[in-house]
mmCIF file of C-alpha atoms in Angstrom:
data_model
loop_
_atom_site.group_PDB
_atom_site.id
_atom_site.type_symbol
_atom_site.label_atom_id
_atom_site.label_comp_id
_atom_site.label_asym_id
_atom_site.label_seq_id
_atom_site.Cartn_x
_atom_site.Cartn_y
_atom_site.Cartn_z
ATOM 1 C CA MET A 270 0.000 0.000 0.000
ATOM 2 C CA GLU A 271 1.322 3.436 -0.961
ATOM 3 C CA LYS A 272 2.041 5.666 2.026
ATOM 4 C CA LYS A 273 1.031 9.353 2.068
ATOM 5 C CA GLY A 274 4.139 11.531 2.252
ATOM 6 C CA GLN A 275 4.904 13.972 5.050
ATOM 7 C CA TYR A 276 3.658 16.856 2.910
ATOM 8 C CA GLY A 277 0.854 14.970 1.223
ATOM 9 C CA THR A 278 -1.908 17.032 2.828
ATOM 10 C CA TYR A 279 -0.200 20.289 1.860
ATOM 11 C CA ASP A 280 0.355 19.083 -1.716
ATOM 12 C CA SER A 281 -3.276 18.080 -1.956
ATOM 13 C CA MET A 282 -4.417 21.522 -0.741
ATOM 14 C CA VAL A 283 -2.218 23.271 -3.298
ATOM 15 C CA THR A 284 -3.516 21.018 -6.050
ATOM 16 C CA HIS A 285 -7.193 21.264 -5.226
ATOM 17 C CA HIS A 286 -7.383 24.848 -3.880
ATOM 18 C CA PRO A 287 -4.792 26.892 -5.778
ATOM 19 C CA ILE A 288 -6.784 30.135 -5.608
ATOM 20 C CA LEU A 289 -7.107 29.943 -1.819
ATOM 21 C CA CYS A 290 -3.375 29.295 -1.544
ATOM 22 C CA ILE A 291 -2.564 32.285 -3.743
ATOM 23 C CA ILE A 292 -4.837 34.492 -1.633
ATOM 24 C CA ALA A 293 -3.251 33.237 1.599
ATOM 25 C CA LEU A 294 0.273 33.786 0.288
ATOM 26 C CA SER A 295 -0.689 37.257 -0.959
ATOM 27 C CA VAL A 296 -2.047 38.219 2.460
ATOM 28 C CA ILE A 297 1.144 36.970 4.122
ATOM 29 C CA PHE A 298 3.256 38.899 1.607
ATOM 30 C CA ILE A 299 1.269 42.094 2.202
ATOM 31 C CA ALA A 300 1.463 41.683 5.987
ATOM 32 C CA ILE A 301 5.229 41.251 5.873
ATOM 33 C CA ASP A 302 5.820 43.896 3.164
ATOM 34 C CA PRO A 303 9.419 42.687 2.663
ATOM 35 C CA PHE A 304 10.292 45.259 -0.002
ATOM 36 C CA HIS A 305 8.743 48.234 1.831
ATOM 37 C CA MET A 306 6.488 49.046 -1.110
ATOM 38 C CA SER A 307 3.491 50.207 0.937
ATOM 39 C CA PRO A 308 2.855 53.711 2.357
ATOM 40 C CA ILE A 309 3.968 52.438 5.785
ATOM 41 C CA GLY A 310 6.878 50.364 4.469
ATOM 42 C CA GLY A 311 9.673 49.856 6.992
ATOM 43 C CA ARG A 312 7.721 51.289 9.945
ATOM 44 C CA GLU A 313 6.425 49.680 13.087
ATOM 45 C CA PHE A 314 2.730 50.089 12.368
ATOM 46 C CA LYS A 315 0.406 49.368 15.305
ATOM 47 C CA PRO A 316 -3.155 50.487 14.460
ATOM 48 C CA VAL A 317 -5.726 50.753 17.247
ATOM 49 C CA LYS A 318 -9.458 51.441 17.335
ATOM 50 C CA HIS A 319 -10.479 55.122 17.307
ATOM 51 C CA GLU A 320 -12.883 56.721 19.786
ATOM 52 C CA VAL A 321 -14.805 58.459 17.038
ATOM 53 C CA ALA A 322 -18.551 59.115 16.984
ATOM 54 C CA PRO A 323 -20.607 57.104 14.461
ATOM 55 C CA TYR A 324 -20.463 58.582 10.971
ATOM 56 C CA LYS A 325 -24.219 58.494 10.345
ATOM 57 C CA GLN A 326 -25.016 60.105 13.686
ATOM 58 C CA VAL A 327 -22.672 63.032 13.046
ATOM 59 C CA MET A 328 -23.423 63.647 9.379
ATOM 60 C CA GLU A 329 -27.214 63.526 9.752
ATOM 61 C CA SER A 330 -27.217 66.248 12.397
ATOM 62 C CA TRP A 331 -24.476 68.454 10.951
ATOM 63 C CA PRO A 332 -25.732 71.667 9.242
ATOM 64 C CA ARG A 333 -24.441 72.158 5.708
ATOM 65 C CA ASP A 334 -23.577 75.295 3.765
ATOM 66 C CA ASN A 335 -25.239 74.388 0.476
ATOM 67 C CA LEU A 336 -24.253 77.755 -1.012
ATOM 68 C CA SER A 337 -20.549 77.097 -0.352
ATOM 69 C CA ARG A 338 -20.292 80.683 0.869
ATOM 70 C CA LEU A 339 -16.630 80.562 1.815
ATOM 71 C CA GLY A 340 -15.678 79.454 -1.676
ATOM 72 C CA ASN A 341 -17.976 81.938 -3.412
ATOM 73 C CA HIS A 342 -17.272 84.994 -1.264
ATOM 74 C CA GLY A 343 -13.739 84.337 -0.017
ATOM 75 C CA LYS A 344 -10.640 85.993 -1.428
ATOM 76 C CA LEU A 345 -7.116 84.736 -2.043
ATOM 77 C CA GLU A 346 -4.457 86.905 -0.395
ATOM 78 C CA PHE A 347 -0.642 86.971 -0.661
ATOM 79 C CA VAL A 348 -0.454 84.177 -3.256
ATOM 80 C CA ASP A 349 3.058 82.658 -3.358
ATOM 81 C CA GLN A 350 4.267 85.187 -0.786
ATOM 82 C CA VAL A 351 3.680 83.015 2.293
ATOM 83 C CA PHE A 352 4.350 79.297 2.487
ATOM 84 C CA GLY A 353 2.123 77.222 4.746
ATOM 85 C CA PRO A 354 0.826 80.080 6.978
ATOM 86 C CA GLU A 355 -0.563 77.805 9.707
ATOM 87 C CA SER A 356 -1.461 80.256 12.481
ATOM 88 C CA LEU A 357 -2.329 83.958 12.188
ATOM 89 C CA GLU A 358 -1.780 86.572 14.896
ATOM 90 C CA PHE A 359 -2.019 90.350 15.337
ATOM 91 C CA ASP A 360 -0.077 92.450 17.854
ATOM 92 C CA SER A 361 -1.467 95.016 20.303
ATOM 93 C CA LEU A 362 -0.839 97.816 17.782
ATOM 94 C CA GLY A 363 -2.987 96.075 15.202
ATOM 95 C CA ARG A 364 -0.059 95.117 13.001
ATOM 96 C CA GLY A 365 -0.205 91.865 11.144
ATOM 97 C CA PRO A 366 -0.934 89.270 10.341
ATOM 98 C CA TYR A 367 2.064 87.503 11.800
ATOM 99 C CA THR A 368 2.378 83.906 10.680
ATOM 100 C CA GLY A 369 4.728 80.939 10.901
ATOM 101 C CA LEU A 370 6.002 79.504 7.624
ATOM 102 C CA ALA A 371 7.096 76.079 6.449
ATOM 103 C CA ASP A 372 10.658 77.373 5.964
ATOM 104 C CA GLY A 373 11.028 78.005 9.705
ATOM 105 C CA ARG A 374 10.396 81.761 9.820
ATOM 106 C CA VAL A 375 7.793 83.846 11.576
ATOM 107 C CA VAL A 376 6.948 86.748 9.268
ATOM 108 C CA ARG A 377 4.704 89.790 9.542
ATOM 109 C CA TRP A 378 2.855 91.913 7.035
ATOM 110 C CA MET A 379 4.003 95.546 7.092
ATOM 111 C CA GLY A 380 1.682 96.953 4.444
ATOM 112 C CA GLU A 381 1.891 97.314 0.676
ATOM 113 C CA THR A 382 5.020 99.475 0.707
ATOM 114 C CA ILE A 383 7.214 97.135 2.747
ATOM 115 C CA GLY A 384 5.375 93.835 2.316
ATOM 116 C CA TRP A 385 6.348 90.788 4.358
ATOM 117 C CA GLU A 386 9.368 90.904 6.631
ATOM 118 C CA THR A 387 11.058 88.219 8.702
ATOM 119 C CA PHE A 388 10.189 88.826 12.349
ATOM 120 C CA SER A 389 11.717 85.797 14.033
ATOM 121 C CA VAL A 390 13.340 82.398 13.590
ATOM 122 C CA VAL A 391 13.232 79.598 16.134
ATOM 123 C CA THR A 392 16.891 78.582 16.015
ATOM 124 C CA SER A 393 20.314 80.124 15.452
ATOM 125 C CA LYS A 394 20.937 77.248 13.004
ATOM 126 C CA TRP A 395 18.496 78.796 10.557
ATOM 127 C CA SER A 396 19.936 80.097 7.294
ATOM 128 C CA GLU A 397 18.392 81.175 4.025
ATOM 129 C CA LYS A 398 20.580 78.758 2.081
ATOM 130 C CA ALA A 399 19.578 75.726 4.149
ATOM 131 C CA CYS A 400 15.932 76.538 4.779
ATOM 132 C CA VAL A 401 14.300 78.729 2.130
ATOM 133 C CA ARG A 402 12.683 76.896 -0.782
ATOM 134 C CA GLY A 403 9.903 79.279 -1.777
ATOM 135 C CA VAL A 404 6.748 77.575 -3.036
ATOM 136 C CA ASP A 405 8.390 74.169 -2.561
ATOM 137 C CA SER A 406 8.427 74.775 1.198
ATOM 138 C CA THR A 407 4.976 73.214 1.497
ATOM 139 C CA THR A 408 6.008 70.020 -0.303
ATOM 140 C CA ASN A 409 7.859 66.969 0.971
ATOM 141 C CA LYS A 410 11.075 68.580 -0.288
ATOM 142 C CA GLN A 411 11.071 70.608 2.929
ATOM 143 C CA TRP A 412 10.309 67.812 5.393
ATOM 144 C CA LYS A 413 13.865 66.556 5.732
ATOM 145 C CA HIS A 414 14.983 70.106 6.588
ATOM 146 C CA GLU A 415 12.308 70.862 9.192
ATOM 147 C CA LYS A 416 14.266 69.444 12.128
ATOM 148 C CA LEU A 417 17.064 71.908 11.371
ATOM 149 C CA CYS A 418 15.043 74.934 10.312
ATOM 150 C CA GLY A 419 12.055 74.499 12.628
ATOM 151 C CA ARG A 420 8.361 74.607 11.816
ATOM 152 C CA PRO A 421 6.510 77.327 13.804
ATOM 153 C CA LEU A 422 2.854 76.411 14.221
ATOM 154 C CA GLY A 423 0.695 78.060 16.912
ATOM 155 C CA LEU A 424 1.350 81.763 17.647
ATOM 156 C CA ARG A 425 0.070 83.942 20.521
ATOM 157 C CA PHE A 426 0.933 87.429 21.725
ATOM 158 C CA HIS A 427 1.012 88.217 25.431
ATOM 159 C CA LYS A 428 -1.196 91.298 25.561
ATOM 160 C CA GLU A 429 0.707 93.014 28.388
ATOM 161 C CA THR A 430 4.349 92.300 27.514
ATOM 162 C CA GLY A 431 4.050 92.208 23.737
ATOM 163 C CA ASN A 432 6.061 88.983 23.678
ATOM 164 C CA LEU A 433 5.196 86.471 20.992
ATOM 165 C CA TYR A 434 4.951 82.841 22.107
ATOM 166 C CA ILE A 435 5.568 80.147 19.510
ATOM 167 C CA ALA A 436 4.758 76.439 19.453
ATOM 168 C CA ASP A 437 7.323 74.933 17.097
ATOM 169 C CA ALA A 438 6.910 71.342 15.947
ATOM 170 C CA TYR A 439 10.599 70.568 16.580
ATOM 171 C CA TYR A 440 11.903 73.184 19.010
ATOM 172 C CA GLY A 441 9.012 73.113 21.496
ATOM 173 C CA LEU A 442 7.641 76.196 23.224
ATOM 174 C CA LEU A 443 9.564 79.435 22.604
ATOM 175 C CA VAL A 444 9.216 83.186 23.115
ATOM 176 C CA VAL A 445 10.509 86.233 21.272
ATOM 177 C CA GLY A 446 10.293 89.881 22.313
ATOM 178 C CA PRO A 447 8.283 92.637 20.602
ATOM 179 C CA GLU A 448 11.244 93.514 18.367
ATOM 180 C CA GLY A 449 11.649 89.983 17.048
ATOM 181 C CA GLY A 450 14.914 88.105 16.487
ATOM 182 C CA ILE A 451 15.926 84.586 17.464
ATOM 183 C CA ALA A 452 13.327 83.027 19.753
ATOM 184 C CA THR A 453 14.301 81.744 23.202
ATOM 185 C CA PRO A 454 13.389 78.130 24.106
ATOM 186 C CA LEU A 455 11.138 77.731 27.148
ATOM 187 C CA ALA A 456 10.036 74.102 27.116
ATOM 188 C CA THR A 457 11.734 71.346 25.152
ATOM 189 C CA HIS A 458 11.283 68.482 27.644
ATOM 190 C CA VAL A 459 8.741 67.306 30.179
ATOM 191 C CA GLU A 460 9.576 64.835 32.938
ATOM 192 C CA GLY A 461 12.999 64.412 31.381
ATOM 193 C CA LYS A 462 11.741 63.368 27.942
ATOM 194 C CA PRO A 463 11.655 65.433 24.719
ATOM 195 C CA ILE A 464 8.535 67.225 23.573
ATOM 196 C CA LEU A 465 8.316 65.649 20.143
ATOM 197 C CA PHE A 466 5.558 67.649 18.445
ATOM 198 C CA ALA A 467 4.535 70.973 20.012
ATOM 199 C CA ASN A 468 1.540 72.195 18.051
ATOM 200 C CA ASP A 469 -0.573 75.040 19.473
ATOM 201 C CA LEU A 470 -0.792 77.185 22.614
ATOM 202 C CA ASP A 471 -2.748 79.754 24.589
ATOM 203 C CA ILE A 472 -1.784 82.037 27.471
ATOM 204 C CA HIS A 473 -3.686 82.110 30.768
ATOM 205 C CA ARG A 474 -4.161 85.402 32.631
ATOM 206 C CA ASN A 475 -1.886 84.078 35.423
ATOM 207 C CA GLY A 476 0.939 83.742 32.904
ATOM 208 C CA SER A 477 0.804 79.967 32.511
ATOM 209 C CA ILE A 478 0.993 78.706 28.942
ATOM 210 C CA PHE A 479 -1.097 75.725 27.904
ATOM 211 C CA PHE A 480 0.109 73.915 24.814
ATOM 212 C CA THR A 481 -0.420 70.670 22.939
ATOM 213 C CA ASP A 482 2.166 67.971 22.277
ATOM 214 C CA THR A 483 0.591 65.953 19.495
ATOM 215 C CA SER A 484 2.439 62.637 19.863
ATOM 216 C CA LYS A 485 5.208 60.915 21.799
ATOM 217 C CA ARG A 486 5.856 58.567 18.853
ATOM 218 C CA TYR A 487 5.744 60.664 15.684
ATOM 219 C CA ASP A 488 7.060 64.100 14.773
ATOM 220 C CA ARG A 489 5.382 66.529 12.386
ATOM 221 C CA ALA A 490 7.028 65.168 9.248
ATOM 222 C CA ASN A 491 5.419 61.814 10.072
ATOM 223 C CA HIS A 492 2.148 63.171 11.424
ATOM 224 C CA PHE A 493 0.012 61.211 8.964
ATOM 225 C CA PHE A 494 0.946 57.983 10.737
ATOM 226 C CA ILE A 495 -0.687 59.291 13.922
ATOM 227 C CA LEU A 496 -3.969 59.365 12.009
ATOM 228 C CA LEU A 497 -3.405 56.009 10.328
ATOM 229 C CA GLU A 498 -2.597 54.235 13.583
ATOM 230 C CA GLY A 499 -5.125 56.048 15.741
ATOM 231 C CA GLU A 500 -2.456 56.148 18.445
ATOM 232 C CA SER A 501 -3.191 58.275 21.489
ATOM 233 C CA THR A 502 0.073 59.363 23.091
ATOM 234 C CA GLY A 503 -0.620 63.082 22.743
ATOM 235 C CA ARG A 504 -0.688 65.439 25.714
ATOM 236 C CA LEU A 505 -1.913 68.770 26.999
ATOM 237 C CA LEU A 506 0.978 70.509 28.756
ATOM 238 C CA ARG A 507 1.366 73.619 30.925
ATOM 239 C CA TYR A 508 4.451 75.799 31.231
ATOM 240 C CA ASP A 509 4.776 77.961 34.367
ATOM 241 C CA PRO A 510 7.086 80.962 33.788
ATOM 242 C CA PRO A 511 7.872 81.730 37.482
ATOM 243 C CA THR A 512 9.313 78.255 38.070
ATOM 244 C CA LYS A 513 10.303 77.579 34.435
ATOM 245 C CA THR A 514 8.759 74.129 34.743
ATOM 246 C CA THR A 515 6.534 72.132 32.400
ATOM 247 C CA HIS A 516 3.746 69.873 33.640
ATOM 248 C CA ILE A 517 1.490 67.236 32.073
ATOM 249 C CA VAL A 518 -2.158 68.296 32.362
ATOM 250 C CA LEU A 519 -3.750 65.534 30.273
ATOM 251 C CA GLU A 520 -2.318 62.560 28.421
ATOM 252 C CA GLY A 521 -3.575 59.693 26.288
ATOM 253 C CA LEU A 522 -4.970 62.096 23.666
ATOM 254 C CA ALA A 523 -5.431 61.248 19.976
ATOM 255 C CA PHE A 524 -3.697 63.981 17.965
ATOM 256 C CA PRO A 525 -4.377 66.965 20.263
ATOM 257 C CA ASN A 526 -4.096 69.982 18.021
ATOM 258 C CA GLY A 527 -5.592 73.471 18.450
ATOM 259 C CA ILE A 528 -6.222 75.003 21.875
ATOM 260 C CA GLN A 529 -8.202 78.013 23.113
ATOM 261 C CA LEU A 530 -9.062 79.398 26.555
ATOM 262 C CA SER A 531 -12.630 80.578 27.111
ATOM 263 C CA LYS A 532 -13.431 84.262 27.567
ATOM 264 C CA ASP A 533 -13.639 83.956 31.369
ATOM 265 C CA GLN A 534 -10.841 81.344 31.344
ATOM 266 C CA SER A 535 -12.885 78.887 33.386
ATOM 267 C CA PHE A 536 -12.196 76.218 30.761
ATOM 268 C CA LEU A 537 -10.252 75.616 27.615
ATOM 269 C CA LEU A 538 -11.189 73.868 24.386
ATOM 270 C CA PHE A 539 -8.885 71.692 22.348
ATOM 271 C CA THR A 540 -9.332 69.621 19.217
ATOM 272 C CA GLU A 541 -8.570 65.940 18.829
ATOM 273 C CA THR A 542 -7.889 65.542 15.123
ATOM 274 C CA THR A 543 -7.909 61.727 14.960
ATOM 275 C CA ASN A 544 -11.195 61.461 16.853
ATOM 276 C CA CYS A 545 -12.817 64.336 14.945
ATOM 277 C CA ARG A 546 -14.023 66.195 18.030
ATOM 278 C CA LEU A 547 -13.910 69.355 20.104
ATOM 279 C CA VAL A 548 -13.128 68.774 23.780
ATOM 280 C CA LYS A 549 -13.553 70.922 26.906
ATOM 281 C CA TYR A 550 -11.221 70.826 29.919
ATOM 282 C CA TRP A 551 -12.455 72.637 33.032
ATOM 283 C CA LEU A 552 -9.961 74.877 34.854
ATOM 284 C CA GLU A 553 -12.296 76.410 37.463
ATOM 285 C CA GLY A 554 -15.569 75.710 39.251
ATOM 286 C CA PRO A 555 -17.199 72.482 40.462
ATOM 287 C CA LYS A 556 -16.051 70.582 37.344
ATOM 288 C CA THR A 557 -12.373 71.515 37.674
ATOM 289 C CA GLY A 558 -10.199 68.856 36.062
ATOM 290 C CA GLU A 559 -13.083 67.213 34.189
ATOM 291 C CA VAL A 560 -13.046 66.538 30.435
ATOM 292 C CA GLU A 561 -16.133 66.739 28.206
ATOM 293 C CA VAL A 562 -16.680 66.174 24.508
ATOM 294 C CA VAL A 563 -18.640 69.239 23.417
ATOM 295 C CA ALA A 564 -18.928 68.554 19.668
ATOM 296 C CA ASP A 565 -18.399 65.654 17.291
ATOM 297 C CA LEU A 566 -17.261 66.941 13.904
ATOM 298 C CA PRO A 567 -17.738 65.863 10.274
ATOM 299 C CA GLY A 568 -14.014 66.011 9.546
ATOM 300 C CA PHE A 569 -10.567 66.494 10.989
ATOM 301 C CA PRO A 570 -10.195 69.678 13.088
ATOM 302 C CA ASP A 571 -7.074 71.800 13.421
ATOM 303 C CA ASN A 572 -6.928 75.081 15.351
ATOM 304 C CA VAL A 573 -9.667 76.713 17.402
ATOM 305 C CA ARG A 574 -9.825 80.489 18.007
ATOM 306 C CA ILE A 575 -12.144 82.746 20.003
ATOM 307 C CA ASN A 576 -13.906 85.905 18.786
ATOM 308 C CA GLU A 577 -14.862 88.997 20.776
ATOM 309 C CA LYS A 578 -18.225 87.469 21.718
ATOM 310 C CA GLY A 579 -16.593 84.442 23.324
ATOM 311 C CA GLN A 580 -17.576 82.132 20.465
ATOM 312 C CA PHE A 581 -15.185 79.667 18.879
ATOM 313 C CA TRP A 582 -14.112 79.242 15.262
ATOM 314 C CA VAL A 583 -12.901 75.744 14.395
ATOM 315 C CA ALA A 584 -11.024 74.912 11.191
ATOM 316 C CA ILE A 585 -12.033 71.512 9.786
ATOM 317 C CA ASP A 586 -10.652 69.459 6.914
ATOM 318 C CA CYS A 587 -13.826 67.769 5.739
ATOM 319 C CA CYS A 588 -15.156 65.160 5.479
ATOM 320 C CA ARG A 589 -15.208 61.723 7.012
ATOM 321 C CA THR A 590 -16.547 58.854 4.882
ATOM 322 C CA PRO A 591 -18.326 55.554 5.642
ATOM 323 C CA ALA A 592 -15.301 53.634 4.375
ATOM 324 C CA GLN A 593 -13.005 55.601 6.670
ATOM 325 C CA GLU A 594 -15.260 54.691 9.599
ATOM 326 C CA VAL A 595 -14.897 50.997 8.781
ATOM 327 C CA LEU A 596 -11.120 51.373 8.905
ATOM 328 C CA SER A 597 -11.304 53.357 12.156
ATOM 329 C CA ASN A 598 -13.312 50.631 13.867
ATOM 330 C CA ASN A 599 -11.261 47.725 12.515
ATOM 331 C CA PRO A 600 -7.515 48.059 13.144
ATOM 332 C CA TRP A 601 -6.818 44.686 11.512
ATOM 333 C CA ILE A 602 -8.236 45.954 8.199
ATOM 334 C CA ARG A 603 -6.038 49.055 8.425
ATOM 335 C CA SER A 604 -3.047 46.838 9.108
ATOM 336 C CA ILE A 605 -3.627 45.118 5.767
ATOM 337 C CA TYR A 606 -5.022 48.038 3.742
ATOM 338 C CA PHE A 607 -2.129 50.404 4.321
ATOM 339 C CA ARG A 608 0.377 47.657 3.585
ATOM 340 C CA LEU A 609 -0.906 47.354 0.038
ATOM 341 C CA PRO A 610 1.780 48.394 -2.487
ATOM 342 C CA ILE A 611 -0.365 51.307 -3.643
ATOM 343 C CA PRO A 612 0.343 55.072 -3.271
ATOM 344 C CA MET A 613 -1.425 56.741 -0.363
ATOM 345 C CA LYS A 614 -3.324 59.130 -2.641
ATOM 346 C CA LEU A 615 -4.989 56.216 -4.405
ATOM 347 C CA LEU A 616 -5.793 54.449 -1.136
ATOM 348 C CA ALA A 617 -7.428 57.641 0.168
ATOM 349 C CA LYS A 618 -9.355 58.109 -3.084
ATOM 350 C CA THR A 619 -10.632 54.541 -2.850
ATOM 351 C CA MET A 620 -12.082 55.408 0.578
ATOM 352 C CA GLY A 621 -13.935 58.306 -1.038
ATOM 353 C CA MET A 622 -11.857 60.963 0.709
ATOM 354 C CA ARG A 623 -11.843 64.280 -1.152
ATOM 355 C CA MET A 624 -10.895 66.902 1.386
ATOM 356 C CA TYR A 625 -12.245 70.437 1.397
ATOM 357 C CA THR A 626 -12.491 73.299 3.865
ATOM 358 C CA VAL A 627 -15.228 73.760 6.456
ATOM 359 C CA ILE A 628 -15.068 76.492 9.094
ATOM 360 C CA SER A 629 -17.570 76.434 11.936
ATOM 361 C CA ARG A 630 -18.542 78.775 14.761
ATOM 362 C CA PHE A 631 -19.594 77.299 18.117
ATOM 363 C CA ASP A 632 -20.914 78.650 21.389
ATOM 364 C CA GLU A 633 -19.446 77.643 24.764
ATOM 365 C CA GLU A 634 -21.691 74.574 24.981
ATOM 366 C CA GLY A 635 -20.631 73.242 21.588
ATOM 367 C CA LYS A 636 -23.761 74.310 19.702
ATOM 368 C CA VAL A 637 -23.087 74.986 16.023
ATOM 369 C CA LEU A 638 -23.889 78.631 15.252
ATOM 370 C CA GLU A 639 -22.648 78.833 11.669
ATOM 371 C CA VAL A 640 -21.000 76.712 9.007
ATOM 372 C CA LEU A 641 -19.109 78.056 5.985
ATOM 373 C CA GLU A 642 -17.782 75.740 3.279
ATOM 374 C CA ASP A 643 -15.533 75.821 0.244
ATOM 375 C CA ARG A 644 -16.555 72.575 -1.425
ATOM 376 C CA GLN A 645 -14.644 73.215 -4.647
ATOM 377 C CA GLY A 646 -11.463 74.460 -2.985
ATOM 378 C CA LYS A 647 -11.684 77.874 -4.662
ATOM 379 C CA VAL A 648 -9.903 79.733 -1.859
ATOM 380 C CA MET A 649 -8.781 76.922 0.471
ATOM 381 C CA LYS A 650 -8.585 73.135 0.119
ATOM 382 C CA LEU A 651 -6.941 72.339 3.456
ATOM 383 C CA VAL A 652 -7.456 74.709 6.391
ATOM 384 C CA SER A 653 -5.589 75.168 9.674
ATOM 385 C CA GLU A 654 -7.028 78.241 11.440
ATOM 386 C CA VAL A 655 -9.731 80.910 11.383
ATOM 387 C CA ARG A 656 -9.308 84.312 13.061
ATOM 388 C CA GLU A 657 -12.140 86.848 13.247
ATOM 389 C CA VAL A 658 -10.569 90.324 13.298
ATOM 390 C CA GLN A 659 -12.306 93.656 12.661
ATOM 391 C CA GLY A 660 -15.006 92.542 10.271
ATOM 392 C CA LYS A 661 -12.970 89.913 8.456
ATOM 393 C CA LEU A 662 -12.159 86.224 8.759
ATOM 394 C CA TRP A 663 -8.482 85.432 8.246
ATOM 395 C CA ILE A 664 -7.957 81.821 7.213
ATOM 396 C CA GLY A 665 -4.622 80.010 7.443
ATOM 397 C CA THR A 666 -3.356 76.774 5.957
ATOM 398 C CA VAL A 667 -0.419 74.509 6.646
ATOM 399 C CA ALA A 668 -0.555 73.107 3.121
ATOM 400 C CA HIS A 669 -0.824 76.000 0.660
ATOM 401 C CA ASN A 670 1.047 79.166 -0.274
ATOM 402 C CA HIS A 671 -1.540 81.824 0.468
ATOM 403 C CA ILE A 672 -3.994 83.160 3.045
ATOM 404 C CA ALA A 673 -7.748 83.444 2.480
ATOM 405 C CA THR A 674 -10.014 86.195 3.796
ATOM 406 C CA LEU A 675 -13.746 86.610 3.999
ATOM 407 C CA PRO A 676 -15.749 89.748 4.942
ATOM 408 C CA TYR A 677 -17.703 88.873 8.063
ATOM 409 C CA PRO A 678 -20.486 88.836 8.926
ATOM 410 C CA LEU A 679 -21.637 88.181 5.386
ATOM 411 C CA THR A 680 -24.108 90.823 4.236
ATOM 412 C CA ASN A 681 -25.255 88.850 1.205
ATOM 413 C CA GLN A 682 -26.356 85.444 2.457
#
């Protein structure tokens, strides 16, 4: 009698189920990604489930701007004069805007005669030769230079001293005097470990500075992997000038981004980009130390800024999709999907993601008061901040080489 060989069962499976074997081998190949052909090739990729509100629940209740008023009434400003103007600020004399650029500079607008001038840099290592790339500053050509040149993100003036505080993605929290120059580092470490991705800040009336540290695993050049993984190592930090110490206020956050104190400073709001939400942290009163989700958002929020009425403008890269929700809730699918040897742009397109700008105004309780959209990307495709200043909205972007403005409130609805 003929004996079945040691590998007889395996041979039989290959013979009778070749398609299943090919599929299994393909899955193994994709999971291993030996040639680093995928968007995450060569990285330790550990996706986790997001804490994001259900897509249908959010999108059914979210008010839409069917007239796309931002796109139809907005105006392009300073085209190819500023490169990735992420945050916009004005000094006590009304000069500005001041903005941080992708080439590592903080610049300010001095009017038509003078134009833009360099106000500050975040490191003495900065040089025009090493750092300035013009319109290419907002492309991946600049990313490998950011650690040297710096990438100033959130900006805030101290109203009494005139000092400008800067959250730089690589150099941490810094300050520069009213006359500008090289900024002085204030906080680069917390509890003995580096602050890897300082993002935005606000200044309390007692002098303390609250700021976000977006991730303990990824820096700004690799920020997209924070979103892909859903990792939550971000923190809310506080710097105390009298003691020159930095403290952890909150941790375990998923891409903490923009931050804004309330008008009475009893609480602050911050955005969690990965989880698509606006969050409140109480500083005073019976809820001191408590955290509340005040609004679930249709897309990925960046900065949040207050207006004179105590309302909050939130910049949102819109919108989430049903396919993206499936990936968010199933880390194992993400682990396979983003290991496919396909460019990231095509993977995103397959999920139906076509980003455009939404800016929204909220009250203190998280109620939506107004929504303005630019569905066709006429003035802004990707948005980072909205500032309401003297009858105008100033709109910044980390991705493009211009600023957008919009007369506000709109007289022609």
